[in-house]
PDB file of C-alpha atoms and ligand atoms in Angstrom:
ATOM      1  CA  UNK P   1     155.326-143.354 103.552  1.00 92.00           C
ATOM      2  CA  UNK P   2     152.988-142.874 100.491  1.00 95.00           C
ATOM      3  CA  UNK P   3     150.183-143.036 103.226  1.00 96.00           C
ATOM      4  CA  UNK P   4     152.258-140.359 105.404  1.00 95.00           C
ATOM      5  CA  UNK P   5     152.582-138.062 102.361  1.00 96.00           C
ATOM      6  CA  UNK P   6     148.931-138.269 101.522  1.00 97.00           C
ATOM      7  CA  UNK P   7     147.852-137.692 104.816  1.00 97.00           C
ATOM      8  CA  UNK P   8     150.172-134.884 105.207  1.00 96.00           C
ATOM      9  CA  UNK P   9     148.709-133.012 101.871  1.00 97.00           C
ATOM     10  CA  UNK P  10     144.918-133.646 102.848  1.00 97.00           C
ATOM     11  CA  UNK P  11     145.508-132.717 106.611  1.00 97.00           C
ATOM     12  CA  UNK P  12     147.612-129.280 105.577  1.00 97.00           C
ATOM     13  CA  UNK P  13     145.782-128.499 102.653  1.00 97.00           C
ATOM     14  CA  UNK P  14     142.418-128.899 104.148  1.00 97.00           C
ATOM     15  CA  UNK P  15     143.629-126.928 107.039  1.00 97.00           C
ATOM     16  CA  UNK P  16     144.461-123.864 104.819  1.00 97.00           C
ATOM     17  CA  UNK P  17     141.416-124.506 102.577  1.00 97.00           C
ATOM     18  CA  UNK P  18     139.293-124.131 106.001  1.00 96.00           C
ATOM     19  CA  UNK P  19     141.182-120.962 106.616  1.00 96.00           C
ATOM     20  CA  UNK P  20     140.806-119.511 103.141  1.00 96.00           C
ATOM     21  CA  UNK P  21     136.927-120.052 103.577  1.00 94.00           C
ATOM     22  CA  UNK P  22     137.172-117.842 106.684  1.00 94.00           C
ATOM     23  CA  UNK P  23     139.486-115.227 105.591  1.00 92.00           C
ATOM     24  CA  UNK P  24     138.422-115.034 101.820  1.00 93.00           C
ATOM     25  CA  UNK P  25     134.944-116.210 101.883  1.00 93.00           C
ATOM     26  CA  UNK P  26     134.127-117.067  98.209  1.00 93.00           C
ATOM     27  CA  UNK P  27     137.579-116.891  96.790  1.00 94.00           C
ATOM     28  CA  UNK P  28     137.159-120.647  95.639  1.00 95.00           C
ATOM     29  CA  UNK P  29     133.402-120.305  94.472  1.00 94.00           C
ATOM     30  CA  UNK P  30     132.894-122.083  91.281  1.00 95.00           C
ATOM     31  CA  UNK P  31     136.124-124.312  91.380  1.00 96.00           C
ATOM     32  CA  UNK P  32     134.849-127.312  92.855  1.00 96.00           C
ATOM     33  CA  UNK P  33     135.608-129.420  89.872  1.00 96.00           C
ATOM     34  CA  UNK P  34     139.002-128.080  89.307  1.00 97.00           C
ATOM     35  CA  UNK P  35     139.567-128.580  93.202  1.00 97.00           C
ATOM     36  CA  UNK P  36     138.317-132.598  92.560  1.00 97.00           C
ATOM     37  CA  UNK P  37     141.113-132.633  90.058  1.00 97.00           C
ATOM     38  CA  UNK P  38     143.806-130.817  92.076  1.00 97.00           C
ATOM     39  CA  UNK P  39     143.165-133.376  94.763  1.00 98.00           C
ATOM     40  CA  UNK P  40     143.288-136.477  92.537  1.00 98.00           C
ATOM     41  CA  UNK P  41     146.554-135.608  91.011  1.00 98.00           C
ATOM     42  CA  UNK P  42     147.741-134.650  94.476  1.00 97.00           C
ATOM     43  CA  UNK P  43     147.439-137.891  95.932  1.00 97.00           C
ATOM     44  CA  UNK P  44     148.751-139.508  92.711  1.00 97.00           C
ATOM     45  CA  UNK P  45     151.908-137.445  93.294  1.00 97.00           C
ATOM     46  CA  UNK P  46     151.928-138.696  97.045  1.00 96.00           C
ATOM     47  CA  UNK P  47     151.981-142.271  95.668  1.00 96.00           C
ATOM     48  CA  UNK P  48     155.159-141.423  93.525  1.00 96.00           C
ATOM     49  CA  UNK P  49     157.099-139.030  96.384  1.00 96.00           C
ATOM     50  CA  UNK P  50     156.532-141.649  98.875  1.00 96.00           C
ATOM     51  CA  UNK P  51     158.165-144.265  96.902  1.00 96.00           C
ATOM     52  CA  UNK P  52     162.218-143.169  97.054  1.00 96.00           C
ATOM     53  CA  UNK P  53     161.052-141.366 100.480  1.00 95.00           C
ATOM     54  CA  UNK P  54     160.124-144.624 101.846  1.00 96.00           C
ATOM     55  CA  UNK P  55     163.081-146.546 100.645  1.00 96.00           C
ATOM     56  CA  UNK P  56     165.619-143.856 102.219  1.00 96.00           C
ATOM     57  CA  UNK P  57     163.699-143.799 105.711  1.00 95.00           C
ATOM     58  CA  UNK P  58     163.691-147.490 105.530  1.00 96.00           C
ATOM     59  CA  UNK P  59     167.902-147.631 104.295  1.00 96.00           C
ATOM     60  CA  UNK P  60     168.307-145.065 107.255  1.00 95.00           C
ATOM     61  CA  UNK P  61     166.863-146.946 110.035  1.00 92.00           C
ATOM     62  CA  UNK P  62     167.979-150.750 109.105  1.00 95.00           C
ATOM     63  CA  UNK P  63     171.337-150.073 107.400  1.00 94.00           C
ATOM     64  CA  UNK P  64     172.554-146.437 108.851  1.00 92.00           C
ATOM     65  CA  UNK P  65     172.267-145.198 105.048  1.00 94.00           C
ATOM     66  CA  UNK P  66     172.380-141.223 104.772  1.00 97.00           C
ATOM     67  CA  UNK P  67     174.000-138.562 106.055  1.00 97.00           C
ATOM     68  CA  UNK P  68     171.152-137.868 108.679  1.00 97.00           C
ATOM     69  CA  UNK P  69     172.317-137.320 112.193  1.00 97.00           C
ATOM     70  CA  UNK P  70     170.598-137.374 115.679  1.00 96.00           C
ATOM     71  CA  UNK P  71     173.216-136.231 117.911  1.00 97.00           C
ATOM     72  CA  UNK P  72     172.794-132.213 118.871  1.00 97.00           C
ATOM     73  CA  UNK P  73     176.641-131.917 119.014  1.00 96.00           C
ATOM     74  CA  UNK P  74     177.869-133.989 116.186  1.00 97.00           C
ATOM     75  CA  UNK P  75     178.103-130.970 114.093  1.00 98.00           C
ATOM     76  CA  UNK P  76     178.615-127.321 115.488  1.00 97.00           C
ATOM     77  CA  UNK P  77     175.287-125.542 116.270  1.00 97.00           C
ATOM     78  CA  UNK P  78     175.741-122.991 113.610  1.00 98.00           C
ATOM     79  CA  UNK P  79     175.515-125.900 111.109  1.00 98.00           C
ATOM     80  CA  UNK P  80     171.755-126.242 111.986  1.00 98.00           C
ATOM     81  CA  UNK P  81     170.424-123.440 110.269  1.00 98.00           C
ATOM     82  CA  UNK P  82     172.547-123.454 107.538  1.00 98.00           C
ATOM     83  CA  UNK P  83     171.993-127.464 106.673  1.00 98.00           C
ATOM     84  CA  UNK P  84     168.162-125.959 106.234  1.00 98.00           C
ATOM     85  CA  UNK P  85     169.089-122.998 104.088  1.00 98.00           C
ATOM     86  CA  UNK P  86     171.648-125.479 101.741  1.00 98.00           C
ATOM     87  CA  UNK P  87     168.861-128.091 101.509  1.00 98.00           C
ATOM     88  CA  UNK P  88     166.089-125.345 100.360  1.00 98.00           C
ATOM     89  CA  UNK P  89     168.897-123.543  98.115  1.00 98.00           C
ATOM     90  CA  UNK P  90     169.528-126.900  96.222  1.00 98.00           C
ATOM     91  CA  UNK P  91     165.839-127.800  96.164  1.00 98.00           C
ATOM     92  CA  UNK P  92     165.008-124.064  94.989  1.00 98.00           C
ATOM     93  CA  UNK P  93     167.727-124.615  92.145  1.00 98.00           C
ATOM     94  CA  UNK P  94     166.528-127.843  90.870  1.00 98.00           C
ATOM     95  CA  UNK P  95     163.311-126.458  90.929  1.00 98.00           C
ATOM     96  CA  UNK P  96     163.773-123.348  89.048  1.00 98.00           C
ATOM     97  CA  UNK P  97     165.849-124.894  86.089  1.00 98.00           C
ATOM     98  CA  UNK P  98     163.434-127.975  85.526  1.00 97.00           C
ATOM     99  CA  UNK P  99     160.282-125.618  85.841  1.00 98.00           C
ATOM    100  CA  UNK P 100     161.760-123.696  83.268  1.00 98.00           C
ATOM    101  CA  UNK P 101     162.568-126.473  81.136  1.00 97.00           C
ATOM    102  CA  UNK P 102     158.780-127.714  81.615  1.00 97.00           C
ATOM    103  CA  UNK P 103     157.567-124.317  79.885  1.00 98.00           C
ATOM    104  CA  UNK P 104     159.192-125.234  76.880  1.00 97.00           C
ATOM    105  CA  UNK P 105     156.272-126.488  74.248  1.00 97.00           C
ATOM    106  CA  UNK P 106     156.561-130.423  74.440  1.00 97.00           C
ATOM    107  CA  UNK P 107     157.256-131.055  78.277  1.00 97.00           C
ATOM    108  CA  UNK P 108     154.714-128.351  79.193  1.00 97.00           C
ATOM    109  CA  UNK P 109     152.513-130.189  76.725  1.00 97.00           C
ATOM    110  CA  UNK P 110     152.943-133.643  78.145  1.00 97.00           C
ATOM    111  CA  UNK P 111     153.407-132.838  81.986  1.00 97.00           C
ATOM    112  CA  UNK P 112     153.464-129.027  83.402  1.00 98.00           C
ATOM    113  CA  UNK P 113     149.646-128.510  81.532  1.00 97.00           C
ATOM    114  CA  UNK P 114     148.324-130.484  84.474  1.00 97.00           C
ATOM    115  CA  UNK P 115     149.757-127.980  87.033  1.00 97.00           C
ATOM    116  CA  UNK P 116     148.861-124.863  85.288  1.00 97.00           C
ATOM    117  CA  UNK P 117     145.134-126.270  84.636  1.00 96.00           C
ATOM    118  CA  UNK P 118     144.837-124.666  88.178  1.00 94.00           C
ATOM    119  CA  UNK P 119     143.513-121.137  87.339  1.00 91.00           C
ATOM    120  CA  UNK P 120     143.627-119.669  89.801  1.00 92.00           C
ATOM    121  CA  UNK P 121     145.271-122.138  91.994  1.00 95.00           C
ATOM    122  CA  UNK P 122     143.926-123.068  95.531  1.00 96.00           C
ATOM    123  CA  UNK P 123     145.153-124.652  98.587  1.00 97.00           C
ATOM    124  CA  UNK P 124     144.671-128.283  97.214  1.00 98.00           C
ATOM    125  CA  UNK P 125     147.156-127.502  94.137  1.00 97.00           C
ATOM    126  CA  UNK P 126     150.307-127.746  96.275  1.00 95.00           C
ATOM    127  CA  UNK P 127     151.130-131.257  94.734  1.00 96.00           C
ATOM    128  CA  UNK P 128     148.615-131.386  91.787  1.00 97.00           C
ATOM    129  CA  UNK P 129     151.279-132.359  89.054  1.00 97.00           C
ATOM    130  CA  UNK P 130     151.246-135.045  86.203  1.00 98.00           C
ATOM    131  CA  UNK P 131     153.469-137.826  87.025  1.00 97.00           C
ATOM    132  CA  UNK P 132     156.314-137.091  85.046  1.00 97.00           C
ATOM    133  CA  UNK P 133     156.181-133.696  87.038  1.00 97.00           C
ATOM    134  CA  UNK P 134     155.943-135.361  90.437  1.00 97.00           C
ATOM    135  CA  UNK P 135     159.244-137.842  89.126  1.00 96.00           C
ATOM    136  CA  UNK P 136     161.122-135.057  88.364  1.00 95.00           C
ATOM    137  CA  UNK P 137     160.544-133.808  92.130  1.00 95.00           C
ATOM    138  CA  UNK P 138     160.566-137.111  94.090  1.00 96.00           C
ATOM    139  CA  UNK P 139     164.186-137.543  94.180  1.00 95.00           C
ATOM    140  CA  UNK P 140     165.399-133.974  95.128  1.00 96.00           C
ATOM    141  CA  UNK P 141     165.312-134.382  99.314  1.00 97.00           C
ATOM    142  CA  UNK P 142     166.014-138.532  99.058  1.00 96.00           C
ATOM    143  CA  UNK P 143     169.376-137.568  97.010  1.00 96.00           C
ATOM    144  CA  UNK P 144     170.149-134.513  99.009  1.00 98.00           C
ATOM    145  CA  UNK P 145     170.281-136.978 102.342  1.00 97.00           C
ATOM    146  CA  UNK P 146     173.150-139.078 100.755  1.00 97.00           C
ATOM    147  CA  UNK P 147     175.064-135.829 100.292  1.00 97.00           C
ATOM    148  CA  UNK P 148     174.748-132.968 102.730  1.00 98.00           C
ATOM    149  CA  UNK P 149     174.411-133.728 106.467  1.00 98.00           C
ATOM    150  CA  UNK P 150     171.438-132.803 108.245  1.00 98.00           C
ATOM    151  CA  UNK P 151     170.094-133.496 111.689  1.00 98.00           C
ATOM    152  CA  UNK P 152     166.994-135.309 111.754  1.00 97.00           C
ATOM    153  CA  UNK P 153     164.991-132.283 113.590  1.00 98.00           C
ATOM    154  CA  UNK P 154     166.299-130.033 110.692  1.00 98.00           C
ATOM    155  CA  UNK P 155     165.165-132.519 108.336  1.00 97.00           C
ATOM    156  CA  UNK P 156     161.891-131.978 109.682  1.00 97.00           C
ATOM    157  CA  UNK P 157     161.626-128.110 109.304  1.00 98.00           C
ATOM    158  CA  UNK P 158     162.880-128.432 105.579  1.00 98.00           C
ATOM    159  CA  UNK P 159     159.829-130.845 105.041  1.00 96.00           C
ATOM    160  CA  UNK P 160     157.576-128.425 107.015  1.00 97.00           C
ATOM    161  CA  UNK P 161     158.854-125.440 105.077  1.00 97.00           C
ATOM    162  CA  UNK P 162     157.979-127.165 101.818  1.00 96.00           C
ATOM    163  CA  UNK P 163     154.701-128.394 102.756  1.00 96.00           C
ATOM    164  CA  UNK P 164     153.484-125.131 104.422  1.00 97.00           C
ATOM    165  CA  UNK P 165     155.063-122.790 101.205  1.00 97.00           C
ATOM    166  CA  UNK P 166     153.828-125.426  98.755  1.00 96.00           C
ATOM    167  CA  UNK P 167     150.382-124.874  99.794  1.00 97.00           C
ATOM    168  CA  UNK P 168     150.322-121.252 100.767  1.00 96.00           C
ATOM    169  CA  UNK P 169     151.829-120.237  97.378  1.00 96.00           C
ATOM    170  CA  UNK P 170     149.095-121.563  95.726  1.00 96.00           C
ATOM    171  CA  UNK P 171     145.896-120.685  97.845  1.00 95.00           C
ATOM    172  CA  UNK P 172     145.543-117.613  96.031  1.00 93.00           C
ATOM    173  CA  UNK P 173     145.771-115.205  98.592  1.00 94.00           C
ATOM    174  CA  UNK P 174     148.945-113.408 100.721  1.00 94.00           C
ATOM    175  CA  UNK P 175     149.243-114.569 104.397  1.00 94.00           C
ATOM    176  CA  UNK P 176     152.301-112.757 105.182  1.00 93.00           C
ATOM    177  CA  UNK P 177     151.834-108.657 105.990  1.00 91.00           C
ATOM    178  CA  UNK P 178     152.284-106.665 102.993  1.00 90.00           C
ATOM    179  CA  UNK P 179     155.136-104.671 105.277  1.00 91.00           C
ATOM    180  CA  UNK P 180     157.206-108.040 105.412  1.00 92.00           C
ATOM    181  CA  UNK P 181     156.594-109.195 101.830  1.00 93.00           C
ATOM    182  CA  UNK P 182     157.571-105.535 100.495  1.00 92.00           C
ATOM    183  CA  UNK P 183     160.922-105.792 103.216  1.00 93.00           C
ATOM    184  CA  UNK P 184     164.306-105.914 101.994  1.00 93.00           C
ATOM    185  CA  UNK P 185     164.140-109.641 103.077  1.00 93.00           C
ATOM    186  CA  UNK P 186     160.696-110.271 101.613  1.00 91.00           C
ATOM    187  CA  UNK P 187     162.311-109.153  98.354  1.00 94.00           C
ATOM    188  CA  UNK P 188     164.154-112.159  98.311  1.00 97.00           C
ATOM    189  CA  UNK P 189     161.509-114.727  99.340  1.00 97.00           C
ATOM    190  CA  UNK P 190     158.832-116.311  97.353  1.00 97.00           C
ATOM    191  CA  UNK P 191     155.390-116.223  98.665  1.00 96.00           C
ATOM    192  CA  UNK P 192     151.557-116.527  97.245  1.00 95.00           C
ATOM    193  CA  UNK P 193     151.820-112.760  95.285  1.00 94.00           C
ATOM    194  CA  UNK P 194     154.599-114.148  93.751  1.00 96.00           C
ATOM    195  CA  UNK P 195     153.595-117.399  92.594  1.00 96.00           C
ATOM    196  CA  UNK P 196     150.337-116.448  91.734  1.00 94.00           C
ATOM    197  CA  UNK P 197     151.682-114.306  88.911  1.00 95.00           C
ATOM    198  CA  UNK P 198     153.145-117.412  87.513  1.00 97.00           C
ATOM    199  CA  UNK P 199     149.858-118.915  87.148  1.00 95.00           C
ATOM    200  CA  UNK P 200     148.664-115.855  85.879  1.00 94.00           C
ATOM    201  CA  UNK P 201     151.210-115.220  83.197  1.00 95.00           C
ATOM    202  CA  UNK P 202     153.207-118.462  83.050  1.00 94.00           C
ATOM    203  CA  UNK P 203     156.988-117.306  81.858  1.00 94.00           C
ATOM    204  CA  UNK P 204     157.899-115.478  84.464  1.00 97.00           C
ATOM    205  CA  UNK P 205     158.295-116.125  88.087  1.00 98.00           C
ATOM    206  CA  UNK P 206     159.677-119.799  88.164  1.00 98.00           C
ATOM    207  CA  UNK P 207     161.379-120.040  91.760  1.00 98.00           C
ATOM    208  CA  UNK P 208     160.158-122.285  94.620  1.00 98.00           C
ATOM    209  CA  UNK P 209     161.417-120.713  97.791  1.00 98.00           C
ATOM    210  CA  UNK P 210     163.924-117.789  96.957  1.00 98.00           C
ATOM    211  CA  UNK P 211     163.686-115.077  93.810  1.00 98.00           C
ATOM    212  CA  UNK P 212     167.500-115.556  93.281  1.00 98.00           C
ATOM    213  CA  UNK P 213     167.743-117.235  90.233  1.00 98.00           C
ATOM    214  CA  UNK P 214     164.365-115.499  88.707  1.00 98.00           C
ATOM    215  CA  UNK P 215     166.714-111.914  89.654  1.00 97.00           C
ATOM    216  CA  UNK P 216     169.542-113.654  88.466  1.00 98.00           C
ATOM    217  CA  UNK P 217     168.226-114.863  84.935  1.00 98.00           C
ATOM    218  CA  UNK P 218     166.059-111.846  84.452  1.00 98.00           C
ATOM    219  CA  UNK P 219     162.641-113.705  84.856  1.00 98.00           C
ATOM    220  CA  UNK P 220     161.216-112.110  87.981  1.00 97.00           C
ATOM    221  CA  UNK P 221     158.063-109.672  86.818  1.00 96.00           C
ATOM    222  CA  UNK P 222     157.645-108.953  90.931  1.00 95.00           C
ATOM    223  CA  UNK P 223     154.376-109.847  92.565  1.00 94.00           C
ATOM    224  CA  UNK P 224     150.628-109.993  91.758  1.00 91.00           C
ATOM    225  CA  UNK P 225     148.074-107.655  93.589  1.00 86.00           C
ATOM    226  CA  UNK P 226     145.503-110.366  93.282  1.00 84.00           C
ATOM    227  CA  UNK P 227     146.845-112.346  96.153  1.00 83.00           C
ATOM    228  CA  UNK P 228     145.746-109.151  98.315  1.00 79.00           C
ATOM    229  CA  UNK P 229     142.153-109.314  96.516  1.00 72.00           C
ATOM    230  CA  UNK P 230     138.886-110.630  98.114  1.00 55.00           C
ATOM    231  CA  UNK P 231     137.858-112.146  94.958  1.00 47.00           C
ATOM    232  CA  UNK P 232     139.911-113.400  91.972  1.00 48.00           C
ATOM    233  CA  UNK P 233     140.299-111.216  89.421  1.00 46.00           C
ATOM    234  CA  UNK P 234     139.806-108.027  91.586  1.00 45.00           C
ATOM    235  CA  UNK P 235     142.841-105.815  92.415  1.00 44.00           C
ATOM    236  CA  UNK P 236     143.045-104.861  96.186  1.00 41.00           C
TER     237      UNK P 236
HETATM  238 ZN1   ZN B 301     152.495-123.543  90.784  1.00 64.42          ZN
HETATM  239 ZN1   ZN B 302     154.737-123.357  85.674  1.00 64.42          ZN
END
């Protein structure tokens, strides 16, 4: 499972890094040493994420553990999108509060500083975490599958959203059209221009997928214009 997580990371981050070279040439210029560190930390995180995921996948196959189901009629159809939303919301909630905690001085120095060494972040920074931080995130989905029923394919959707948003939110440019990002739905979703501001200003925009907790707790400072710029530091 560690191999799968690592391969998924290398392929997906590599793909978006390649896209960045095409769409925003020069955006990662001078960041080679940082990117090497991001890849190193991310591969270490892959090893950590792979362990609980592997145990749960084995238990599901061999012993019928977990509430992952495969029959399309096991639950009503409306439950399919609802389960995806429930997983993302639960993950987002866990992430928001542990992330805020990690911005306290001691846990920041000990663990979270590794993630913030990405200034500006790149498509390779998606899993660039200190092992302590990787551990706080490694058990969320493996724990949820024991509690909240989900169709196998919808679990795939959750993992895909997790992978794609984790990478694109760090890649330094906004891939979604400005009209969508500023729409009433976009106002509640986190994309690159939101998370970029977190890497710039640290004490705001802590969320992962949704702006719900940031808005509720007054930590939402809005979007970064840099994500629309052609070069880091230059406003669009
Ligand atoms: Zn980040
Ligand atoms: Zn942070």
